[in-house]
Short mmCIF file of C-alpha atoms in Angstrom, two decimals:
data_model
loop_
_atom_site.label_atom_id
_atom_site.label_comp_id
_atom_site.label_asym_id
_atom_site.label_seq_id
_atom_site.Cartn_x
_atom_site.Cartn_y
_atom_site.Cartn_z
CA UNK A 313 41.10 49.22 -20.21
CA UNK A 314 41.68 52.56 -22.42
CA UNK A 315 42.74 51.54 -26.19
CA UNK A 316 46.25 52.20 -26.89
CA UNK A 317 47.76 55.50 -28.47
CA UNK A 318 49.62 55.04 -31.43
CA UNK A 319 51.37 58.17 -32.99
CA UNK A 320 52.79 58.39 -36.13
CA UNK A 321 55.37 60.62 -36.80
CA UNK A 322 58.68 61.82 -38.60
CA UNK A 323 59.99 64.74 -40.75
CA UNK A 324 57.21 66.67 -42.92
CA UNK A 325 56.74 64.93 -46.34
CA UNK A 326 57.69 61.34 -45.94
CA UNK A 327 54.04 59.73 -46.36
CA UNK A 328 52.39 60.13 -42.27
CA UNK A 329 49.37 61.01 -43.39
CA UNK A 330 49.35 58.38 -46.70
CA UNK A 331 49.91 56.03 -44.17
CA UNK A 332 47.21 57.25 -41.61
CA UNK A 333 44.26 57.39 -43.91
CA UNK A 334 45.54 53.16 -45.47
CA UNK A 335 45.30 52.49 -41.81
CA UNK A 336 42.23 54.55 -41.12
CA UNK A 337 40.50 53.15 -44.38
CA UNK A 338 39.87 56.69 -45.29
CA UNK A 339 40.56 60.10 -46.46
CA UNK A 340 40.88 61.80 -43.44
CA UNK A 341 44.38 63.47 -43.44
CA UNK A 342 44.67 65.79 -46.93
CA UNK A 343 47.52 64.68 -48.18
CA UNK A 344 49.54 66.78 -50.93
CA UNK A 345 53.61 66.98 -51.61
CA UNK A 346 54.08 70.09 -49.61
CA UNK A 347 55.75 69.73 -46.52
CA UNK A 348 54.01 71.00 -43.52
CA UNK A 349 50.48 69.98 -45.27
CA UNK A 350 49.09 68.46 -42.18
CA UNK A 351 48.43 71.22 -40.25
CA UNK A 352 46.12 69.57 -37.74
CA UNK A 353 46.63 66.47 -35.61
CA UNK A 354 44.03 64.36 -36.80
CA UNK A 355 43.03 61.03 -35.13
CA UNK A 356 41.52 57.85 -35.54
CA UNK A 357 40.20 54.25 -34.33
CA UNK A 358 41.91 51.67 -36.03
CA UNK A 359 42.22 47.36 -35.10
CA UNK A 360 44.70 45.09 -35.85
CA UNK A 361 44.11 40.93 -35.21
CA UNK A 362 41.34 42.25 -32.83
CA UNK A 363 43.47 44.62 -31.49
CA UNK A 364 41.86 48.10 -30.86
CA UNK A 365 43.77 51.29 -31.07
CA UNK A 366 43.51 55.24 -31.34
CA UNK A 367 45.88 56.53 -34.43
CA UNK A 368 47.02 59.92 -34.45
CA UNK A 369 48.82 61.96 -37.22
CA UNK A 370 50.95 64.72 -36.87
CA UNK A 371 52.50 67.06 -38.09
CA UNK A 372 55.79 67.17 -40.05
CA UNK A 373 58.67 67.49 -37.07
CA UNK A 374 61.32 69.64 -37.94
CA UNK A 375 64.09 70.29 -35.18
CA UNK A 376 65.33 73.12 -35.71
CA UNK A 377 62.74 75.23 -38.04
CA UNK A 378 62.58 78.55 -37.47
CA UNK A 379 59.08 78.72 -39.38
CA UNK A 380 56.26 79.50 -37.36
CA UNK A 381 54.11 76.74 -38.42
CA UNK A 382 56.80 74.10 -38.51
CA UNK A 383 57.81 74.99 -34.83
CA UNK A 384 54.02 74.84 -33.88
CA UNK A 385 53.84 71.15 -35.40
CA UNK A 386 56.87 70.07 -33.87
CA UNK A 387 55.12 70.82 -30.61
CA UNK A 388 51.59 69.10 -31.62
CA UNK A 389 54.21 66.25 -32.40
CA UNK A 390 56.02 66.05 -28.75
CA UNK A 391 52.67 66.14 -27.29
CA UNK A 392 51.75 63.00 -29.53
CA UNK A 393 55.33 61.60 -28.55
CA UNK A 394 54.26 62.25 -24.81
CA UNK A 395 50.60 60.60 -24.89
CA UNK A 396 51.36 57.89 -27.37
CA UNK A 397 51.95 53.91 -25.94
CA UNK A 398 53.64 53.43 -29.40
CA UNK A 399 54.97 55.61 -31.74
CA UNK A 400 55.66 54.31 -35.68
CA UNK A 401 58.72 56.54 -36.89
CA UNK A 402 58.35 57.07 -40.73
CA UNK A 403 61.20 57.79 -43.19
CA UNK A 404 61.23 58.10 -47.01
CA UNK A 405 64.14 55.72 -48.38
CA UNK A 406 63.83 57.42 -51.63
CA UNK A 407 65.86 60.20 -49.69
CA UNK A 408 67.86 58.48 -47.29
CA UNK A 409 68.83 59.10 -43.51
CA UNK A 410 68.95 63.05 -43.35
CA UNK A 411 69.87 64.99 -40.94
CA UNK A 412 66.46 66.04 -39.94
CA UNK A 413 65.70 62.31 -39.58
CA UNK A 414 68.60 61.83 -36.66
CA UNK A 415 67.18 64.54 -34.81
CA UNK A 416 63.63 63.18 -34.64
CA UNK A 417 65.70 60.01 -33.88
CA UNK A 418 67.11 61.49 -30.86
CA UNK A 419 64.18 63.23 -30.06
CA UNK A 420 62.23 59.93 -29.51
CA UNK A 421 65.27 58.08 -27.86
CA UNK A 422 64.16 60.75 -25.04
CA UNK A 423 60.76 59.46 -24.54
CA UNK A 424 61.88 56.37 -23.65
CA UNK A 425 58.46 55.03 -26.26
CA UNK A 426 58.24 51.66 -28.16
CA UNK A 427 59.31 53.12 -31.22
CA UNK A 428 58.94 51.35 -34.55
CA UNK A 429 61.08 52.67 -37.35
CA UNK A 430 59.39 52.57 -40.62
CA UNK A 431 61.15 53.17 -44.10
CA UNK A 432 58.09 54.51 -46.62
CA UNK A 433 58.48 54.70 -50.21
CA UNK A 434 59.55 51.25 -50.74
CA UNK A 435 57.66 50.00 -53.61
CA UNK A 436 60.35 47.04 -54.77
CA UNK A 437 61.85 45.84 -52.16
CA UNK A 438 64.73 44.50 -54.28
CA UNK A 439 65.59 47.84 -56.04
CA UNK A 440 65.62 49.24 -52.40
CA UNK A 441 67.01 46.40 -50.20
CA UNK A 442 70.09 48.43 -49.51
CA UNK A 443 69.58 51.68 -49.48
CA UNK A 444 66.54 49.92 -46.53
CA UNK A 445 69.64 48.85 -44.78
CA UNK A 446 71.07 52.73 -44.43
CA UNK A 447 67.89 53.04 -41.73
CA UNK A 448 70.34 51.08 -39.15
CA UNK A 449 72.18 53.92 -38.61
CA UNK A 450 69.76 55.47 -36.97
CA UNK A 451 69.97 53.19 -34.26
CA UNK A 452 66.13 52.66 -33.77
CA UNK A 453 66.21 48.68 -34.19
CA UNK A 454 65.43 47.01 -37.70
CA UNK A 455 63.85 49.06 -39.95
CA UNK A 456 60.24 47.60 -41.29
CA UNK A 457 60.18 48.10 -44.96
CA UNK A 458 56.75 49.55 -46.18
CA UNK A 459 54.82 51.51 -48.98
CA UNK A 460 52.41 53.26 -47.64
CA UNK A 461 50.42 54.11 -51.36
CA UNK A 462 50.55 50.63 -52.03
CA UNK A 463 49.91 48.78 -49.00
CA UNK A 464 52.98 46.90 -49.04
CA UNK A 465 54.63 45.68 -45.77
CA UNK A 466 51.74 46.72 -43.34
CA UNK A 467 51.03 43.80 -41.68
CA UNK A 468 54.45 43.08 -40.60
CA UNK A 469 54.35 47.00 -39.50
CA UNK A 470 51.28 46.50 -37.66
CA UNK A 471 52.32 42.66 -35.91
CA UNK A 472 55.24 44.47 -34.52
CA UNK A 473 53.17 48.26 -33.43
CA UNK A 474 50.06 45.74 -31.69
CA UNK A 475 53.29 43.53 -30.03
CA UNK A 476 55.01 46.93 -28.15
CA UNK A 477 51.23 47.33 -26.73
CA UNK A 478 51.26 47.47 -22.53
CA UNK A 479 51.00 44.27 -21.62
CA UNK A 480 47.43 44.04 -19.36
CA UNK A 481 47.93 42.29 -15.85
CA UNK A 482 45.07 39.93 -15.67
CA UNK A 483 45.85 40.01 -11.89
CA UNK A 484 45.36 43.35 -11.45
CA UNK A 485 42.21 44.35 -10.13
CA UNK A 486 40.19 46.52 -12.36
CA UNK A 487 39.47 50.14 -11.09
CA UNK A 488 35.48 50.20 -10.30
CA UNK A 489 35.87 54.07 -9.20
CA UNK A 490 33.61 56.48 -11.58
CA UNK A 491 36.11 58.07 -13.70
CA UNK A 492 35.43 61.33 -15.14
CA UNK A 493 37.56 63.66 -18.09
CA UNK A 494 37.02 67.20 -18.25
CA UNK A 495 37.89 68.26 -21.48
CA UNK A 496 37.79 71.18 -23.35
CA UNK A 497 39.42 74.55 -24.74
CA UNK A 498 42.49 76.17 -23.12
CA UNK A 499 41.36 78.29 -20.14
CA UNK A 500 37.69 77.56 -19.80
CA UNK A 501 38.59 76.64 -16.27
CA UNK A 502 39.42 72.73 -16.22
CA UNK A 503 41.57 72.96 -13.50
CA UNK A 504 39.84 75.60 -11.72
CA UNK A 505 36.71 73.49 -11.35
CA UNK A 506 39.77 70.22 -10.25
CA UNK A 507 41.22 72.26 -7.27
CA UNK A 508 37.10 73.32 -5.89
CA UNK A 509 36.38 70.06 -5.79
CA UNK A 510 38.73 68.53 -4.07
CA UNK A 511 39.02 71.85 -2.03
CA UNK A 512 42.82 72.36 -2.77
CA UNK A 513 44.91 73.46 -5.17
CA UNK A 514 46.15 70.38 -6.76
CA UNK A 515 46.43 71.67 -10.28
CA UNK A 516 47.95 74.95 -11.81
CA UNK A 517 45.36 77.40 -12.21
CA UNK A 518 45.96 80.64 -14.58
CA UNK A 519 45.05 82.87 -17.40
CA UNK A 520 47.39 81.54 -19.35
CA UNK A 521 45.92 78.83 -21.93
CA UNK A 522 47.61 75.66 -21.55
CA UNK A 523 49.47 75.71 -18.25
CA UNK A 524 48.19 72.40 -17.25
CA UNK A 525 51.52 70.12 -18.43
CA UNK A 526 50.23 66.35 -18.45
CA UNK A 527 46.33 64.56 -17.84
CA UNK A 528 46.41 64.57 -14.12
CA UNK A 529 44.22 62.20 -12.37
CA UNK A 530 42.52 63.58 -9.04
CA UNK A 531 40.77 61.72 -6.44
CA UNK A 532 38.00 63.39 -4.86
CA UNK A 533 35.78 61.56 -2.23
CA UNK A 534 32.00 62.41 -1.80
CA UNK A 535 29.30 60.99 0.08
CA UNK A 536 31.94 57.77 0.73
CA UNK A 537 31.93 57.47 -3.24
CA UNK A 538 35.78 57.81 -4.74
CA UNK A 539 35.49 59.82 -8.12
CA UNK A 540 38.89 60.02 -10.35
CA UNK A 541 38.63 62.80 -12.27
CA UNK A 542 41.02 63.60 -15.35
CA UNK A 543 42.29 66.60 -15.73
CA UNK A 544 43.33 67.48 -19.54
CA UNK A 545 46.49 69.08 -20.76
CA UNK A 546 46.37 72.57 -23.04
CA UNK A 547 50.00 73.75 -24.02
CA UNK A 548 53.90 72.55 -22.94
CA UNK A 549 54.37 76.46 -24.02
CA UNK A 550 52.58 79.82 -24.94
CA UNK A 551 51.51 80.10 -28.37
CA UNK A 552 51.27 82.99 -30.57
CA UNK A 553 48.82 81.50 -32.87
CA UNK A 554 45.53 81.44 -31.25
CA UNK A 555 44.19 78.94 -33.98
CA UNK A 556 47.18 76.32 -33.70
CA UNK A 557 46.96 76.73 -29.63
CA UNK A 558 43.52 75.50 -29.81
CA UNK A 559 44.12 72.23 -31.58
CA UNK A 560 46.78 70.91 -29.07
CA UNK A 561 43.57 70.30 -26.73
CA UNK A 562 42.12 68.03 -29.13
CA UNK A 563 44.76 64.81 -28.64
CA UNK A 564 44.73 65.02 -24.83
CA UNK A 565 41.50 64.70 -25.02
CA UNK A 566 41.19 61.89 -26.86
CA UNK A 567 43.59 59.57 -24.53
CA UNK A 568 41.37 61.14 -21.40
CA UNK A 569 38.05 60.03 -22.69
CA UNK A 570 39.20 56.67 -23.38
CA UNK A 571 39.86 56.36 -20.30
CA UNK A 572 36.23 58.11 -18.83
CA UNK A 573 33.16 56.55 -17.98
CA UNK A 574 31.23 59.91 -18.26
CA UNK A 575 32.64 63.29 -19.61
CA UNK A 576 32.45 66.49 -18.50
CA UNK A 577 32.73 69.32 -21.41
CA UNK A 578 33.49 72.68 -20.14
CA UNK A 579 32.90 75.88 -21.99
CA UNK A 580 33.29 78.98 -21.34
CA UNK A 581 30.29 80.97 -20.76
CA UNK A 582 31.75 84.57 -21.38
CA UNK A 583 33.06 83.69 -25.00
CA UNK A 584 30.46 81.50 -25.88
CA UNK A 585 30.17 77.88 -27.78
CA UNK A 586 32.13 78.08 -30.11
CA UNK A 587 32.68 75.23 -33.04
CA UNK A 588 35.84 74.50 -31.60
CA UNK A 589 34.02 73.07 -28.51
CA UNK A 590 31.83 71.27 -30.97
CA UNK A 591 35.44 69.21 -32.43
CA UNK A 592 35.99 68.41 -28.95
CA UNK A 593 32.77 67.37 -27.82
CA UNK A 594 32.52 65.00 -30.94
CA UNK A 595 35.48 63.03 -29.43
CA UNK A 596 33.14 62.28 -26.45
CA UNK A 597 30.50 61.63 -28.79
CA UNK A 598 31.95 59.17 -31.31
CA UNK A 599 33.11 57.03 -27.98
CA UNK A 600 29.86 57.09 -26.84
CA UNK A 601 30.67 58.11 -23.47
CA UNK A 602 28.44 59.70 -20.86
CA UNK A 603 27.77 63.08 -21.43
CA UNK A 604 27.87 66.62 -19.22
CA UNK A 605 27.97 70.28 -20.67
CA UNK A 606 29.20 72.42 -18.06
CA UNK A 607 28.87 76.49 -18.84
CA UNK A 608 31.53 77.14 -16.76
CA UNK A 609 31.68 80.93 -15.28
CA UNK A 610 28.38 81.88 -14.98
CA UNK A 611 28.97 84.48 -12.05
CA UNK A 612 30.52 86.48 -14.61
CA UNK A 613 27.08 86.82 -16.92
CA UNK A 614 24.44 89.27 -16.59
CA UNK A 615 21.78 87.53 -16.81
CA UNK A 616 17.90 87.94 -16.95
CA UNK A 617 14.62 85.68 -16.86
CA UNK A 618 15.54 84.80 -20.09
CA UNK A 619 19.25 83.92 -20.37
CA UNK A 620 19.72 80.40 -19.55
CA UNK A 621 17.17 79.42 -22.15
CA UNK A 622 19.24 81.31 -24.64
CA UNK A 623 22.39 79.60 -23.63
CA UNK A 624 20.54 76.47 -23.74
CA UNK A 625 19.35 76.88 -27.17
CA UNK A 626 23.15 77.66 -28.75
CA UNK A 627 24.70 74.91 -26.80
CA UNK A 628 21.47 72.49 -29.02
CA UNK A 629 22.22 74.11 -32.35
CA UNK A 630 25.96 73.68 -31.84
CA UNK A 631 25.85 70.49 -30.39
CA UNK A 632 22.98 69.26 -32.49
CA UNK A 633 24.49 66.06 -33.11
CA UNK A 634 24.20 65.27 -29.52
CA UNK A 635 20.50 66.66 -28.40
CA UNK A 636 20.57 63.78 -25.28
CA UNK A 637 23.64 65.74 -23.60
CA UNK A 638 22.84 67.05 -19.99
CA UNK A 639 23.63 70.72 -19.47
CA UNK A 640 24.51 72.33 -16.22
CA UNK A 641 25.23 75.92 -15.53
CA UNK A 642 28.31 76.16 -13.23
CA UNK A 643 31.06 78.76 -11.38
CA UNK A 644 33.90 76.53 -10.46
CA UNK A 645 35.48 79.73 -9.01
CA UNK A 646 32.40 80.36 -6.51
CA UNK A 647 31.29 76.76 -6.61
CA UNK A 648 28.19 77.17 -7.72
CA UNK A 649 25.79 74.72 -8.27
CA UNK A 650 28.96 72.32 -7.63
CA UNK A 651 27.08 69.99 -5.39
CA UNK A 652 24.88 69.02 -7.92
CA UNK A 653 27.55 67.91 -10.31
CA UNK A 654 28.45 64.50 -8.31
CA UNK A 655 24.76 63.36 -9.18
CA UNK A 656 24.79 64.34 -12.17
CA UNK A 657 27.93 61.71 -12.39
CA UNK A 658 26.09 59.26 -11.13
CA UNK A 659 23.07 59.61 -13.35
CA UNK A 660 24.66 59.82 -16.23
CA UNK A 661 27.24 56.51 -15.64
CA UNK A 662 24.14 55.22 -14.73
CA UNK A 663 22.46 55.57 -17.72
CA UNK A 664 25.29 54.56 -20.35
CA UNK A 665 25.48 50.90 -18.63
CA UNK A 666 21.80 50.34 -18.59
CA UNK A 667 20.51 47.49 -19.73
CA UNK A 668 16.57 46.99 -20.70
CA UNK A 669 14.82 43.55 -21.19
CA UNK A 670 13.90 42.43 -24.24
CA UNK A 671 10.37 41.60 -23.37
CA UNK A 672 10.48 45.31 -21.93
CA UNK A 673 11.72 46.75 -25.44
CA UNK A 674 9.35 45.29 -27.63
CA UNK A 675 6.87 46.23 -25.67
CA UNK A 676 7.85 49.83 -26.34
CA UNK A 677 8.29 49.01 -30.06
CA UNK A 678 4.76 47.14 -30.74
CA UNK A 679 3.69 50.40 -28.58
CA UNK A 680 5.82 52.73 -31.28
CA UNK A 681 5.00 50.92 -34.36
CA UNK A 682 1.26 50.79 -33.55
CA UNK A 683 0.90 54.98 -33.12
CA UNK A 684 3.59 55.21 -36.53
CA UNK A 685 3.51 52.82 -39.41
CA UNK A 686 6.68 52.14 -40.38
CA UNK A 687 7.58 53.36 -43.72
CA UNK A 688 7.23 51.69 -46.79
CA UNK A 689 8.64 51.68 -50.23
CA UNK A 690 6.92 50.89 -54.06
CA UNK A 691 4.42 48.64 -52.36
CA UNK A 692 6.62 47.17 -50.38
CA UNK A 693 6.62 47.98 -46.12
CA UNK A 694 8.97 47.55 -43.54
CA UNK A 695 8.43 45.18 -40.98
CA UNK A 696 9.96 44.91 -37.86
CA UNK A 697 10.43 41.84 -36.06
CA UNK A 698 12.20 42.24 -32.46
CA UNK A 699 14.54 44.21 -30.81
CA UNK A 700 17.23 43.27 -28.06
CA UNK A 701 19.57 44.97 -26.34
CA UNK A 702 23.31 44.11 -27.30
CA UNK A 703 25.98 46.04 -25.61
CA UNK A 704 26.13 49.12 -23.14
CA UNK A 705 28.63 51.94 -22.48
CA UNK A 706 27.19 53.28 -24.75
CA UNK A 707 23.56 51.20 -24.73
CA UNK A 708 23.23 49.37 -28.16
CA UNK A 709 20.38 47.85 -29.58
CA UNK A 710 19.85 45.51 -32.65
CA UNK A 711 16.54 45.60 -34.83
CA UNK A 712 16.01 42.85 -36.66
CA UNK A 713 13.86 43.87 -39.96
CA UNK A 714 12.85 42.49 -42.92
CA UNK A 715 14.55 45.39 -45.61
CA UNK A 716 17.46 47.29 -44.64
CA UNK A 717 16.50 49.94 -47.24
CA UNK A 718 13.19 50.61 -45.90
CA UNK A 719 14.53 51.31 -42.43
CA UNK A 720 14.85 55.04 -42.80
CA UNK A 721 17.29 56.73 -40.51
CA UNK A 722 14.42 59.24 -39.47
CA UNK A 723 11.99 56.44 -38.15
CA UNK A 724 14.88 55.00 -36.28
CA UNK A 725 15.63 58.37 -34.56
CA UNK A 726 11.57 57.98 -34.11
CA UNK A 727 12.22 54.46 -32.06
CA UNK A 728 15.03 55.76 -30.51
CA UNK A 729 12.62 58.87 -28.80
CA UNK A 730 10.13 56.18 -27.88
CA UNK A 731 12.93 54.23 -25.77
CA UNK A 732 13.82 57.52 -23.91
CA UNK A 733 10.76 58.71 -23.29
CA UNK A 734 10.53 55.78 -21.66
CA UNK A 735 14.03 55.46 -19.89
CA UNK A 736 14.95 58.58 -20.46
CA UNK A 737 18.66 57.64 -20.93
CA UNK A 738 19.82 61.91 -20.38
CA UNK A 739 23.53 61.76 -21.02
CA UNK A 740 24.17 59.17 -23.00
CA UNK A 741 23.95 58.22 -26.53
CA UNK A 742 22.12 55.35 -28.16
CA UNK A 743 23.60 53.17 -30.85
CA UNK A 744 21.22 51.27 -32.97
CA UNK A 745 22.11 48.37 -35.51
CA UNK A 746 19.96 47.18 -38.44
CA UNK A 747 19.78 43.57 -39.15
CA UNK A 748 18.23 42.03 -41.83
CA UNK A 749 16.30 38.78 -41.72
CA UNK A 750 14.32 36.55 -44.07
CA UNK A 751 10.43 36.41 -43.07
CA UNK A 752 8.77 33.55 -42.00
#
């Protein structure tokens, strides 16, 4: 099952992105006391009493703004609003209900969300208790009394956000079918490559960035295999800021690849990869997801014997942080090399639930250790005891050593080539975890 989406939103300068980093347990949101600071949607994973969710921030929402950027992040907020499960409303009782904070009020009665209304800013709750109770009147339930800076009221925030999650049917039978998000920038051709697929034209295909509305799930049938694929939003609107346009892609593509097994990437082969593509392929990444770069039309390059291995080479540097990606050169207006993408699918799902035995592993890793010494520090070498599989989606391993500090991230990238040139493992990354224990 997909995490849930919280969103957190409300007028510009009432303490969103104060409260996103506390929850985050970092800096990730700048935070300053200008309105309209946050001009990116920023997310992150967050857990609450073992719950698991995705947190987004957004920008300030101002209803009726007239400013460029403050319209933009009104729209970055609805498309929060749309893709969130739960959305925490935030308010600053230090200056009351205003008239900007009924309109967001009304605004979110549309969505017909779990909304949890938040008053920030409330660092006695005795010196505040009624002006707390002026939040009625926005008629958004009981308002949760909170501070934000210093971490006051949060865990009745959070009991309530984690208790408006969907409710799971353990009934239900769970959805075996290969799922797979295409993500990417606006107009790269996400939908195009949709409708060849499944041979009709099932999503809205134009020139115009963002005319895909909502993640649309398609089911195409192969070779008597279902595959769902996900079909990611761009823009409710035109923009006329190129930069702010791009970003809307990045929070639809977060709640698609929760949902994915593998993901497919598309860029654009005629502009290039750019390091927007790189933002978006992180998201992919950091889930640890399956993983397919698709240069999507390639009909329209001139090409000679040597262009694909210059493509290749600027999709590595770009995407350096994920060297095990596999990349395909594709037209999904001609179709081209389209009926090799369902194996690719299949290899690459594959891959990200395998499991290896242990007796297997440490085979590979008296193998490795034997042709590298590990390294060693003021006298004092690493040793490495065992290794054992632990988890997969994506495949994690545990090394149990006897000095944390000697295990150098280089010589664990070194294992971690040993274990795919054995298995290979294209598509998918490999998360390792250092344990240390006492020797014998």
């Amino acid at each position: 099952m997909a995490k849930p989406i919280v969103a957190i939103v409300g007028r510009p300068n009432v303490g969103k992105s104060t409260l996103f980093n506390t929850l985050a347990g970092e800096r990730i949101a700048i935070v300053e006391d200008t309105p309209g600071v946050t001009r990116d949607r920023i997310y992150a994973d967050a857990n609450w009493l073992n719950y698991q969710f995705t947190l987004i921030d957004t920008g300030g929402i101002e209803p009726e703004s007239k400013d460029i950027i403050l319209s933009q992040m009104r729209q970055q907020a609805q498309i929060a609003i749309d893709t969130a499960d739960v959305i925490i409303f935030i308010t600053d009782v230090k200056q009351g209900v205003t008239d900007a904070d009924d309109k967001v009020a009304d605004m979110l009665r549309r969505c017909h969300k779990p909304v949890v209304l938040v008053v920030n800013k409330v660092d006695n709750y005795e010196k505040y208790q009624s002006d707390v109770y002026e939040f009625y009147n926005l008629g958004m339930g009981d308002p949760i009394a909170i501070s934000a800076s210093q971490r006051i009221g949060l865990g009745d925030m959070l009991d309530l956000v984690v208790n408006k999650f969907p409710k799971q049917d353990l009934n239900e039978e769970e959805d075996l079918r290969p799922k797979v998000a295409i993500i990417g920038k606006p107009n790269t051709g996400k939908s195009s490559l949709i409708n060849k697929l499944c041979g009709q034209e099932r999503a809205i295909v134009s020139d115009i960035a963002g005319t895909t509305r909502d993640a649309i799930d398609t089911v195409v049938k192969f070779n008597k295999t279902e595959y769902v694929f996900i079909d990611t939003a761009g823009l409710r609107r035109k923009s006329k800021i190129k930069e702010e346009l791009e970003r809307y892609s990045i929070i639809r593509a977060v709640s698609a690849v929760e949902r994915a097994d593998a993901v497919i990437i598309m860029i654009d082969a005629i502009s290039g990869i750019t390091e927007q593509d790189a933002k978006i392929a992180g998201i992919a990444h950091e889930r640890g997801k399956g993983i397919i770069v698709a240069i999507n039309k390639w009909d329209a390059i001139e090409k000679d014997n040597k262009t694909i291995k210059k493509y290749t080479e600027d999709v590595r540097r770009v995407l350096s942080f994920m060297p095990y990606a596999e990349i395909m050169f594709i037209s999904a207006l001609t179709g081209q090399r389209l009926n090799k993408i369902y194996a690719t699918i299949d290899t690459v799902i594959e891959n990200n639930a395998m499991r290896i035995p242990t007796g297997v592993l440490n085979e590979i890793l008296a193998e490795a250790v034997s042709m590298q010494q590990p390294p060693s520090d003021k006298g004092r070498r690493l040793k490495i005891f065992y290794m054992t599989q632990v988890g997969v989606k994506p495949p994690t391993f545990v090394i149990f050593v006897n000095s944390k500090k000697l295990m150098h991230f280089s010589y664990v990238r070194y294992l971690e080539n040993r274990i795919r040139d054995a298995f290979t493992f294209t598509g998918t990354s490999l998360k390792f975890i250092i344990r240390e224990r006492k020797e014998d």
